Amino acid sequence: MANTIPRISLNDGNTIPQLGFGVFQIEPRDTAAAVGRALEIGYRHIDTAQMYGNEAEVGQAIRGSGLDRGEVFVTSKLSNAFHRPDDARKAFESTLSTLKMDYIDLFLIHWPLPTLYDGDFVSTWQTLEEFQRDGRARSIGVSNFQVAHLERLITEARVVPAVNQVEVHPYFGNEEVRAYGRKHNVITEAWSPIAQGNVLSDPTVADIAELVGRTPAQVVLRWHIQRGDVIFPKSTTPERIEENFRIFDFELDDAAMERITSLDRGAAGRQGGDPDTFDYLPA
Ligand code: NDP
């Protein structure tokens, strides 16, 4: 079985590689090397954000790879500081100029921030709709949106988000949000797919890894793939970047899938913030 990355269809007619490479918490000075390595291995999808501070180095690595711009799917996200429409417009221009690109494949609202900006993320979303209309964002989506937040966009705005990027891993299945996405054709992207490494020593995961002759990370990443979510594990370790890519030449059976799904701890399993109260604003 070849290790070919499937592409998932989005509700706007575009497609996205189901596996990408995430660059959260990679220092700017280490980013070009890590992204360059990922592109050499075969990753064709990079997930960055304004708040990660490494968009310039992502752009540099893609230009240095020798690949055509159209071969790499690039996502970035609006900083929490810039939800007001005029700020969002300037921030989006800054993302394109920092990446040195004339379009981005996918641009997201990073957090809904329902306790800030008078709870108005709808006008922020309508500003992203402009970026898609003028062609500078091929697809637009959201991140960390709960069902109630998605419902507001679907009733008050025109465009249904192409994706919702939320925390999902074996300790936090986030099933209600995933189910809403399936119903409304919003693809779920699972962030922290290996819970920042915290699920890898789980005895159930270790047992399945031994049974199938793969590493714990490969087993967990494969579980996400078979559930249909998009993932982009992060690593600055060259061997792990490669290990995380080799997940399309084996399968988990229903029993293994079910055992991993049953590790869900509900809200207690979250590694990151609760989107209903998360209100981080960068300085
Ligand atoms: P991940 O679940 O991808 O885990 C990354 C951690 O696991 C790192 O410490 C890495 O170490 C380690 N690791 C990676 N591969 C392996 C392996 N094969 N074996 C053992 N350890 C491994 O966490 P992230 O939080 O980075 O999530 C992935 C991406 O999701 C982010 O980079 C970002 O793009 C996105 N994200 C989005 C958020 C949002 O709010 N929208 C929030 C958080 C993440 P090392 O680097 O040392 O190898």
Coordinates of C-alpha atoms and ligand atoms in Angstrom, one line a residue:
M1 CA 0.0 0.0 0.0
A2 CA 1.6 3.3 -1.0
N3 CA 1.8 6.2 1.4
T4 CA -0.4 8.6 -0.6
I5 CA -2.0 11.6 1.2
P6 CA -5.7 11.8 0.5
R7 CA -7.3 15.1 -0.3
I8 CA -10.6 16.0 1.4
S9 CA -13.3 18.0 -0.4
L10 CA -14.4 21.3 1.2
N11 CA -17.9 22.8 0.9
D12 CA -16.5 25.5 -1.5
G13 CA -15.2 23.1 -4.1
N14 CA -11.6 23.3 -3.0
T15 CA -9.6 20.3 -1.6
I16 CA -7.2 20.0 1.3
P17 CA -4.5 17.4 2.0
Q18 CA -5.7 15.4 5.0
L19 CA -2.2 15.4 6.6
G20 CA -0.2 18.6 7.0
F21 CA 2.5 20.0 9.2
G22 CA 1.8 22.3 12.2
V23 CA 4.2 25.0 13.3
F24 CA 2.7 26.2 16.7
Q25 CA 5.5 26.7 19.2
I26 CA 8.3 26.4 16.7
E27 CA 10.7 29.2 17.2
P28 CA 11.0 31.5 14.1
R29 CA 14.8 30.6 13.9
D30 CA 13.9 26.8 13.7
T31 CA 10.8 27.1 11.4
A32 CA 12.4 27.2 8.0
A33 CA 14.5 24.1 8.7
A34 CA 11.5 22.2 10.1
V35 CA 9.1 23.2 7.2
G36 CA 11.9 22.5 4.7
R37 CA 12.4 19.0 6.1
A38 CA 8.6 18.4 6.0
L39 CA 8.4 19.5 2.4
E40 CA 11.3 17.2 1.5
I41 CA 9.5 14.3 3.1
G42 CA 6.4 15.0 1.1
Y43 CA 4.1 17.1 3.3
R44 CA 2.2 19.6 1.1
H45 CA 0.1 21.4 3.7
I46 CA 1.4 23.8 6.4
D47 CA -0.6 25.2 9.2
T48 CA 0.6 28.5 10.7
A49 CA -1.0 31.6 12.4
Q50 CA -0.4 35.2 12.9
M51 CA 0.0 34.5 16.6
Y52 CA 2.7 31.9 16.0
G53 CA 5.1 34.6 14.8
N54 CA 6.7 32.4 12.1
E55 CA 4.7 33.1 8.9
A56 CA 7.8 34.8 7.3
E57 CA 9.9 31.6 7.9
V58 CA 7.1 29.4 6.5
G59 CA 7.0 31.5 3.3
Q60 CA 10.8 31.4 3.1
A61 CA 10.9 27.5 3.4
I62 CA 8.2 27.1 0.7
R63 CA 10.1 29.4 -1.7
G64 CA 13.3 27.6 -0.9
S65 CA 11.8 24.2 -1.5
G66 CA 11.7 24.5 -5.3
L67 CA 8.0 23.6 -5.3
D68 CA 5.5 25.7 -7.1
R69 CA 3.3 27.8 -4.9
G70 CA 0.2 25.8 -6.1
E71 CA 1.7 22.6 -4.8
V72 CA 1.6 23.6 -1.2
F73 CA -1.6 24.2 0.8
V74 CA -1.0 27.1 3.3
T75 CA -3.3 28.0 6.2
S76 CA -3.0 31.0 8.5
K77 CA -5.2 32.5 11.2
L78 CA -6.3 35.9 12.3
S79 CA -4.7 37.1 15.5
N80 CA -7.1 37.6 18.5
A81 CA -6.0 41.2 18.5
F82 CA -7.5 42.0 15.2
H83 CA -11.2 41.0 15.2
R84 CA -12.6 44.4 14.3
P85 CA -13.2 44.5 10.5
D86 CA -10.6 47.3 9.7
D87 CA -8.0 45.6 11.8
A88 CA -8.7 42.2 10.2
R89 CA -8.3 43.7 6.7
K90 CA -4.9 45.2 7.6
A91 CA -3.9 42.0 9.4
F92 CA -4.8 39.8 6.4
E93 CA -2.7 42.0 4.1
S94 CA 0.1 41.6 6.5
T95 CA -0.2 37.8 6.4
L96 CA 0.1 37.8 2.7
S97 CA 3.0 40.2 2.6
T98 CA 4.8 38.4 5.4
L99 CA 4.4 35.0 3.6
K100 CA 5.3 36.8 0.4
M101 CA 2.2 35.2 -1.3
D102 CA -0.5 36.8 -3.3
Y103 CA -3.2 34.4 -2.0
I104 CA -3.6 32.0 0.9
D105 CA -5.3 28.6 0.6
L106 CA -7.2 28.9 3.9
F107 CA -7.6 31.7 6.4
L108 CA -9.3 31.2 9.8
I109 CA -10.6 33.1 12.7
H110 CA -8.3 31.7 15.3
W111 CA -10.7 31.9 18.4
P112 CA -14.3 33.1 18.6
L113 CA -13.6 35.2 21.8
P114 CA -17.3 35.4 22.7
T115 CA -16.5 37.4 25.9
L116 CA -14.6 40.1 23.9
Y117 CA -15.6 42.5 21.1
D118 CA -19.2 42.6 22.4
G119 CA -19.4 38.9 21.4
D120 CA -19.4 40.0 17.8
F121 CA -17.5 37.4 15.7
V122 CA -20.0 37.7 12.9
S123 CA -18.7 40.9 11.5
T124 CA -15.2 39.4 11.7
W125 CA -16.4 36.5 9.7
Q126 CA -18.1 38.8 7.2
T127 CA -14.7 40.4 6.7
L128 CA -13.2 37.0 5.9
E129 CA -16.0 36.6 3.4
E130 CA -14.6 39.7 1.6
F131 CA -11.1 38.0 1.4
Q132 CA -12.7 35.0 -0.3
R133 CA -14.8 37.1 -2.7
D134 CA -11.7 39.0 -3.9
G135 CA -9.8 35.7 -4.4
R136 CA -7.0 36.4 -1.9
A137 CA -8.3 33.6 0.4
R138 CA -9.3 30.5 -1.6
S139 CA -11.1 29.1 1.4
I140 CA -12.2 30.5 4.8
G141 CA -13.0 28.9 8.0
V142 CA -12.9 29.1 11.8
S143 CA -11.1 27.6 14.7
N144 CA -12.2 26.8 18.2
F145 CA -15.9 27.4 17.4
Q146 CA -18.4 25.6 19.6
V147 CA -21.8 24.5 18.2
A148 CA -23.5 27.7 19.3
H149 CA -20.9 29.9 17.6
L150 CA -21.2 27.9 14.3
E151 CA -25.0 28.2 14.5
R152 CA -24.7 32.0 14.7
L153 CA -22.6 32.1 11.5
I154 CA -24.9 29.7 9.7
T155 CA -28.0 31.8 10.5
E156 CA -26.5 35.3 10.3
A157 CA -23.8 35.2 7.6
R158 CA -23.7 34.0 4.0
V159 CA -20.7 31.6 3.8
V160 CA -20.7 28.4 5.8
P161 CA -17.1 27.9 7.1
A162 CA -15.1 25.3 5.1
V163 CA -13.4 24.0 8.2
N164 CA -13.5 24.3 12.0
Q165 CA -10.1 23.7 13.6
V166 CA -10.6 22.4 17.1
E167 CA -8.9 20.4 19.8
V168 CA -9.4 16.7 19.1
H169 CA -7.4 13.7 20.3
P170 CA -8.1 10.4 22.1
Y171 CA -8.4 12.1 25.5
F172 CA -10.8 14.8 24.1
G173 CA -13.0 13.5 21.3
N174 CA -15.0 16.8 20.9
E175 CA -17.8 14.7 19.5
E176 CA -20.6 17.2 19.6
V177 CA -18.7 19.8 17.5
R178 CA -17.5 17.1 15.1
A179 CA -21.1 15.8 14.6
Y180 CA -22.4 19.3 13.9
G181 CA -19.6 19.7 11.4
R182 CA -20.6 16.5 9.6
K183 CA -24.2 17.6 9.5
H184 CA -23.4 21.0 8.0
N185 CA -20.5 20.0 5.7
V186 CA -17.9 21.8 7.8
I187 CA -14.7 19.7 7.8
T188 CA -13.1 19.2 11.3
E189 CA -9.4 19.8 11.6
A190 CA -8.1 18.2 14.8
W191 CA -5.5 20.3 16.6
S192 CA -3.0 18.8 19.0
P193 CA -3.7 15.4 17.4
I194 CA -1.4 13.6 19.8
A195 CA -2.3 15.8 22.7
Q196 CA 1.2 17.4 22.5
G197 CA 2.7 13.9 23.1
N198 CA 0.6 13.2 26.2
V199 CA -1.4 10.3 24.8
L200 CA 1.7 8.4 23.5
S201 CA 2.4 6.6 26.8
D202 CA -1.2 5.5 27.3
P203 CA -1.2 1.7 27.8
T204 CA -4.1 1.1 25.3
V205 CA -2.3 3.1 22.6
A206 CA 1.0 1.3 23.4
D207 CA -0.7 -2.1 23.2
I208 CA -2.3 -1.3 19.8
A209 CA 1.0 0.0 18.6
E210 CA 2.7 -3.2 19.5
L211 CA -0.1 -5.3 17.9
V212 CA 0.1 -3.5 14.5
G213 CA 3.9 -3.0 14.6
R214 CA 3.7 0.8 14.4
T215 CA 4.7 3.6 16.8
P216 CA 2.1 5.1 19.3
A217 CA 2.2 8.4 17.3
Q218 CA 1.5 6.6 14.0
V219 CA -1.4 4.7 15.6
V220 CA -3.1 7.9 17.0
L221 CA -2.6 9.8 13.8
R222 CA -4.0 6.9 11.8
W223 CA -7.1 6.9 14.1
H224 CA -7.7 10.5 13.2
I225 CA -7.3 9.8 9.5
Q226 CA -9.9 6.9 9.6
R227 CA -12.3 9.2 11.4
G228 CA -12.0 11.6 8.5
D229 CA -10.5 14.6 10.2
V230 CA -7.7 16.7 8.9
I231 CA -4.5 16.7 11.0
F232 CA -1.1 18.5 11.1
P233 CA 1.1 17.2 13.9
K234 CA 4.0 19.4 14.9
S235 CA 7.6 18.2 15.4
T236 CA 11.0 19.8 15.2
T237 CA 12.7 16.3 15.3
P238 CA 13.5 15.2 11.7
E239 CA 12.9 11.4 12.5
R240 CA 9.5 12.2 14.0
I241 CA 8.5 14.5 11.1
E242 CA 9.1 11.4 8.9
E243 CA 7.4 9.0 11.3
N244 CA 4.3 11.1 11.4
F245 CA 4.1 11.1 7.6
R246 CA 4.1 7.3 7.3
I247 CA 0.5 6.6 8.2
F248 CA -1.1 5.7 4.9
D249 CA 0.3 2.2 4.4
F250 CA -1.6 0.4 7.3
E251 CA -5.1 0.3 8.8
L252 CA -6.6 0.0 12.2
D253 CA -9.5 -2.5 12.5
D254 CA -12.8 -1.5 14.1
A255 CA -11.8 -3.0 17.5
A256 CA -8.6 -0.9 17.7
M257 CA -10.5 2.2 16.5
E258 CA -13.1 1.7 19.2
R259 CA -10.5 1.1 22.0
I260 CA -8.9 4.4 21.1
T261 CA -12.2 6.3 20.9
S262 CA -13.1 5.0 24.3
L263 CA -10.2 6.8 25.9
D264 CA -12.2 10.1 25.7
R265 CA -12.2 11.9 29.1
G266 CA -14.7 14.6 28.0
A267 CA -13.9 18.2 29.0
A268 CA -11.3 16.9 31.5
G269 CA -9.2 15.7 28.6
R270 CA -8.7 19.2 27.1
Q271 CA -5.1 20.3 26.9
G272 CA -5.9 23.8 25.7
G273 CA -8.4 26.6 26.5
D274 CA -12.2 26.3 26.6
P275 CA -13.4 28.4 23.6
D276 CA -16.4 29.7 25.6
T277 CA -14.1 31.5 28.0
F278 CA -10.8 31.8 26.2
D279 CA -9.9 35.5 26.0
Y280 CA -6.1 35.7 25.3
L281 CA -5.1 38.9 23.6
P282 CA -1.5 39.2 22.4
A283 CA 0.3 42.3 23.7
Ligands
NDP1 P1 0.8 17.9 18.7 O1 -0.3 17.1 19.2 O2 1.1 17.9 17.2 O3 2.2 17.4 19.5 C1 3.4 18.1 19.3 C2 4.4 17.5 20.4 O4 4.5 16.1 20.2 C3 5.7 18.1 20.3 O5 6.2 18.2 21.7 C4 6.6 17.1 19.6 O6 7.9 17.1 20.0 C5 5.9 15.8 20.0 N1 5.9 14.8 18.9 C6 5.6 15.0 17.6 N2 5.7 13.8 16.9 C7 6.1 12.9 17.8 C8 6.3 11.5 17.7 N3 6.2 10.9 16.5 N4 6.7 10.8 18.8 C9 6.8 11.4 20.0 N5 6.6 12.8 20.2 C10 6.2 13.5 19.1 O7 0.6 19.4 19.3 P2 0.4 20.8 18.7 O8 -0.2 21.6 19.8 O9 1.6 21.4 18.1 O10 -0.7 20.7 17.6 C11 -0.4 20.5 16.2 C12 -0.8 21.7 15.4 O11 -2.1 22.0 15.6 C13 0.0 23.0 15.8 O12 1.3 23.0 15.4 C14 -0.9 24.0 15.2 O13 -0.6 24.1 13.8 C15 -2.3 23.5 15.5 N6 -2.9 24.0 16.7 C16 -3.9 24.9 16.6 C17 -4.5 25.5 17.7 C18 -5.6 26.4 17.5 O14 -6.0 27.0 18.4 N7 -6.2 26.5 16.3 C19 -4.0 25.2 19.0 C20 -2.9 24.2 19.1 C21 -2.4 23.6 17.9 P3 9.2 17.6 19.1 O15 8.8 18.8 18.4 O16 10.2 17.9 20.2 O17 9.6 16.5 18.2

